């Protein structure tokens, strides 16, 4: 079974706020939500934001899969 690609284009406003908070904690660099959104949508380039957004998206996807698996068990 192949893995689907992590897509940062599917993130919503609350995800951008969380990514902003994580970047501030990790790097000490504050970015605006609009800039983070533009990087995630592919309109700007920033390696730190792209990396954090990809990790965040992957984590959210894994968490949803685990929740689905738990909810299907009798």
Short mmCIF file of N, CA and C in Angstrom, two decimals:
data_model
loop_
_atom_site.label_atom_id
_atom_site.label_comp_id
_atom_site.label_asym_id
_atom_site.label_seq_id
_atom_site.Cartn_x
_atom_site.Cartn_y
_atom_site.Cartn_z
N UNK A 1 0.84 -1.17 0.00
CA UNK A 1 0.00 0.00 0.00
C UNK A 1 0.89 1.24 0.00
N UNK A 2 0.69 2.12 -0.95
CA UNK A 2 1.55 3.30 -1.04
C UNK A 2 1.04 4.41 -0.14
N UNK A 3 1.98 5.19 0.35
CA UNK A 3 1.62 6.33 1.19
C UNK A 3 1.20 7.48 0.30
N UNK A 4 0.20 8.22 0.73
CA UNK A 4 -0.15 9.42 -0.02
C UNK A 4 0.79 10.55 0.39
N UNK A 5 0.97 11.47 -0.50
CA UNK A 5 1.88 12.58 -0.27
C UNK A 5 1.28 13.54 0.75
N UNK A 6 2.12 14.03 1.66
CA UNK A 6 1.66 15.03 2.63
C UNK A 6 1.45 16.34 1.89
N UNK A 7 0.28 16.89 2.02
CA UNK A 7 -0.08 18.10 1.28
C UNK A 7 -0.32 19.24 2.25
N UNK A 8 0.56 20.23 2.23
CA UNK A 8 0.39 21.38 3.12
C UNK A 8 -0.66 22.35 2.60
N UNK A 9 -1.15 22.13 1.40
CA UNK A 9 -2.18 23.00 0.84
C UNK A 9 -3.54 22.78 1.51
N UNK A 10 -3.70 21.69 2.23
CA UNK A 10 -4.97 21.38 2.88
C UNK A 10 -5.08 21.93 4.30
N UNK A 11 -4.06 22.64 4.76
CA UNK A 11 -4.08 23.18 6.11
C UNK A 11 -5.07 24.33 6.21
N UNK A 12 -5.58 24.52 7.43
CA UNK A 12 -6.55 25.60 7.68
C UNK A 12 -5.94 26.61 8.65
N UNK A 13 -6.68 27.67 8.95
CA UNK A 13 -6.18 28.78 9.77
C UNK A 13 -5.65 28.33 11.12
N UNK A 14 -6.33 27.41 11.78
CA UNK A 14 -5.85 26.95 13.08
C UNK A 14 -4.52 26.22 12.95
N UNK A 15 -4.31 25.53 11.84
CA UNK A 15 -3.03 24.86 11.60
C UNK A 15 -1.91 25.88 11.42
N UNK A 16 -2.20 26.97 10.72
CA UNK A 16 -1.19 28.00 10.52
C UNK A 16 -0.79 28.64 11.86
N UNK A 17 -1.77 28.83 12.76
CA UNK A 17 -1.46 29.38 14.08
C UNK A 17 -0.56 28.44 14.87
N UNK A 18 -0.84 27.14 14.78
CA UNK A 18 -0.02 26.16 15.50
C UNK A 18 1.39 26.11 14.92
N UNK A 19 1.51 26.16 13.60
CA UNK A 19 2.83 26.17 12.96
C UNK A 19 3.60 27.42 13.37
N UNK A 20 2.91 28.56 13.44
CA UNK A 20 3.56 29.80 13.88
C UNK A 20 4.11 29.64 15.29
N UNK A 21 3.32 29.05 16.17
CA UNK A 21 3.74 28.84 17.56
C UNK A 21 4.93 27.88 17.62
N UNK A 22 4.89 26.81 16.84
CA UNK A 22 6.00 25.85 16.83
C UNK A 22 7.29 26.47 16.30
N UNK A 23 7.18 27.28 15.26
CA UNK A 23 8.36 27.95 14.71
C UNK A 23 8.95 28.94 15.72
N UNK A 24 8.10 29.62 16.45
CA UNK A 24 8.57 30.57 17.45
C UNK A 24 9.30 29.84 18.57
N UNK A 25 8.76 28.69 19.01
CA UNK A 25 9.40 27.92 20.06
C UNK A 25 10.71 27.30 19.60
N UNK A 26 10.73 26.78 18.38
CA UNK A 26 11.91 26.07 17.88
C UNK A 26 13.01 27.02 17.45
N UNK A 27 12.68 28.02 16.64
CA UNK A 27 13.69 28.89 16.04
C UNK A 27 13.76 30.27 16.68
N UNK A 28 12.74 30.64 17.43
CA UNK A 28 12.69 31.97 18.00
C UNK A 28 12.37 33.03 16.96
N UNK A 29 11.90 32.61 15.81
CA UNK A 29 11.58 33.53 14.73
C UNK A 29 10.07 33.64 14.59
N UNK A 30 9.59 34.89 14.59
CA UNK A 30 8.15 35.11 14.45
C UNK A 30 7.82 35.44 13.00
N UNK A 31 6.91 34.69 12.44
CA UNK A 31 6.40 34.94 11.09
C UNK A 31 4.94 35.31 11.19
N UNK A 32 4.45 36.07 10.23
CA UNK A 32 3.03 36.40 10.22
C UNK A 32 2.25 35.19 9.70
N UNK A 33 1.00 35.10 10.11
CA UNK A 33 0.15 34.00 9.65
C UNK A 33 -0.02 34.03 8.14
N UNK A 34 -0.11 35.24 7.59
CA UNK A 34 -0.29 35.38 6.15
C UNK A 34 0.92 34.83 5.40
N UNK A 35 2.12 35.11 5.90
CA UNK A 35 3.32 34.61 5.24
C UNK A 35 3.40 33.08 5.34
N UNK A 36 3.07 32.53 6.50
CA UNK A 36 3.06 31.08 6.67
C UNK A 36 2.06 30.44 5.71
N UNK A 37 0.89 31.06 5.60
CA UNK A 37 -0.14 30.55 4.69
C UNK A 37 0.36 30.56 3.24
N UNK A 38 1.02 31.64 2.83
CA UNK A 38 1.52 31.75 1.47
C UNK A 38 2.61 30.70 1.19
N UNK A 39 3.46 30.43 2.17
CA UNK A 39 4.48 29.39 1.98
C UNK A 39 3.82 28.03 1.83
N UNK A 40 2.84 27.75 2.68
CA UNK A 40 2.16 26.45 2.62
C UNK A 40 1.35 26.28 1.34
N UNK A 41 0.87 27.36 0.79
CA UNK A 41 0.10 27.29 -0.46
C UNK A 41 1.00 27.31 -1.69
N UNK A 42 2.32 27.48 -1.49
CA UNK A 42 3.26 27.43 -2.59
C UNK A 42 3.51 28.76 -3.27
N UNK A 43 3.08 29.86 -2.66
CA UNK A 43 3.26 31.18 -3.27
C UNK A 43 4.55 31.86 -2.83
N UNK A 44 5.18 31.36 -1.77
CA UNK A 44 6.45 31.88 -1.26
C UNK A 44 7.34 30.69 -0.91
N UNK A 45 8.64 30.96 -0.73
CA UNK A 45 9.59 29.91 -0.34
C UNK A 45 10.25 30.24 0.98
N UNK A 46 10.23 29.29 1.89
CA UNK A 46 10.94 29.39 3.15
C UNK A 46 11.12 27.96 3.65
N UNK A 47 12.36 27.51 3.71
CA UNK A 47 12.65 26.11 4.04
C UNK A 47 12.20 25.75 5.44
N UNK A 48 12.40 26.65 6.42
CA UNK A 48 12.00 26.35 7.80
C UNK A 48 10.49 26.15 7.92
N UNK A 49 9.74 27.04 7.30
CA UNK A 49 8.28 26.95 7.37
C UNK A 49 7.80 25.71 6.63
N UNK A 50 8.34 25.46 5.46
CA UNK A 50 7.93 24.30 4.66
C UNK A 50 8.20 23.00 5.41
N UNK A 51 9.37 22.92 6.04
CA UNK A 51 9.73 21.72 6.80
C UNK A 51 8.78 21.52 7.99
N UNK A 52 8.52 22.59 8.74
CA UNK A 52 7.63 22.50 9.90
C UNK A 52 6.21 22.15 9.46
N UNK A 53 5.74 22.75 8.38
CA UNK A 53 4.39 22.48 7.89
C UNK A 53 4.25 21.03 7.41
N UNK A 54 5.30 20.52 6.77
CA UNK A 54 5.27 19.13 6.30
C UNK A 54 5.24 18.18 7.49
N UNK A 55 6.07 18.42 8.48
CA UNK A 55 6.07 17.58 9.69
C UNK A 55 4.72 17.65 10.40
N UNK A 56 4.16 18.86 10.49
CA UNK A 56 2.87 19.05 11.15
C UNK A 56 1.77 18.31 10.39
N UNK A 57 1.76 18.43 9.07
CA UNK A 57 0.75 17.76 8.25
C UNK A 57 0.85 16.24 8.39
N UNK A 58 2.07 15.74 8.40
CA UNK A 58 2.29 14.30 8.54
C UNK A 58 1.79 13.82 9.90
N UNK A 59 2.07 14.58 10.94
CA UNK A 59 1.63 14.21 12.28
C UNK A 59 0.11 14.20 12.38
N UNK A 60 -0.54 15.22 11.81
CA UNK A 60 -2.00 15.29 11.83
C UNK A 60 -2.60 14.10 11.09
N UNK A 61 -2.01 13.76 9.94
CA UNK A 61 -2.51 12.63 9.14
C UNK A 61 -2.38 11.32 9.91
N UNK A 62 -1.24 11.11 10.57
CA UNK A 62 -1.03 9.90 11.36
C UNK A 62 -2.01 9.84 12.53
N UNK A 63 -2.24 10.97 13.18
CA UNK A 63 -3.15 11.02 14.31
C UNK A 63 -4.58 10.69 13.88
N UNK A 64 -5.01 11.24 12.74
CA UNK A 64 -6.36 10.94 12.24
C UNK A 64 -6.49 9.46 11.88
N UNK A 65 -5.44 8.88 11.32
CA UNK A 65 -5.48 7.45 10.97
C UNK A 65 -5.60 6.60 12.23
N UNK A 66 -4.89 6.96 13.28
CA UNK A 66 -4.97 6.21 14.54
C UNK A 66 -6.35 6.34 15.17
N UNK A 67 -6.93 7.53 15.11
CA UNK A 67 -8.27 7.75 15.65
C UNK A 67 -9.29 6.92 14.88
N UNK A 68 -9.17 6.90 13.55
CA UNK A 68 -10.07 6.09 12.73
C UNK A 68 -9.93 4.61 13.06
N UNK A 69 -8.70 4.16 13.25
CA UNK A 69 -8.46 2.76 13.57
C UNK A 69 -9.08 2.40 14.92
N UNK A 70 -8.93 3.28 15.90
CA UNK A 70 -9.50 3.03 17.22
C UNK A 70 -11.02 3.05 17.19
N UNK A 71 -11.59 3.91 16.38
CA UNK A 71 -13.05 4.01 16.33
C UNK A 71 -13.69 2.84 15.60
N UNK A 72 -12.92 2.11 14.81
CA UNK A 72 -13.45 0.96 14.08
C UNK A 72 -13.38 -0.33 14.89
N UNK A 73 -12.62 -0.33 15.96
CA UNK A 73 -12.50 -1.54 16.78
C UNK A 73 -13.76 -1.71 17.62
N UNK A 74 -14.21 -2.97 17.79
CA UNK A 74 -15.43 -3.20 18.59
C UNK A 74 -15.21 -3.02 20.06
#
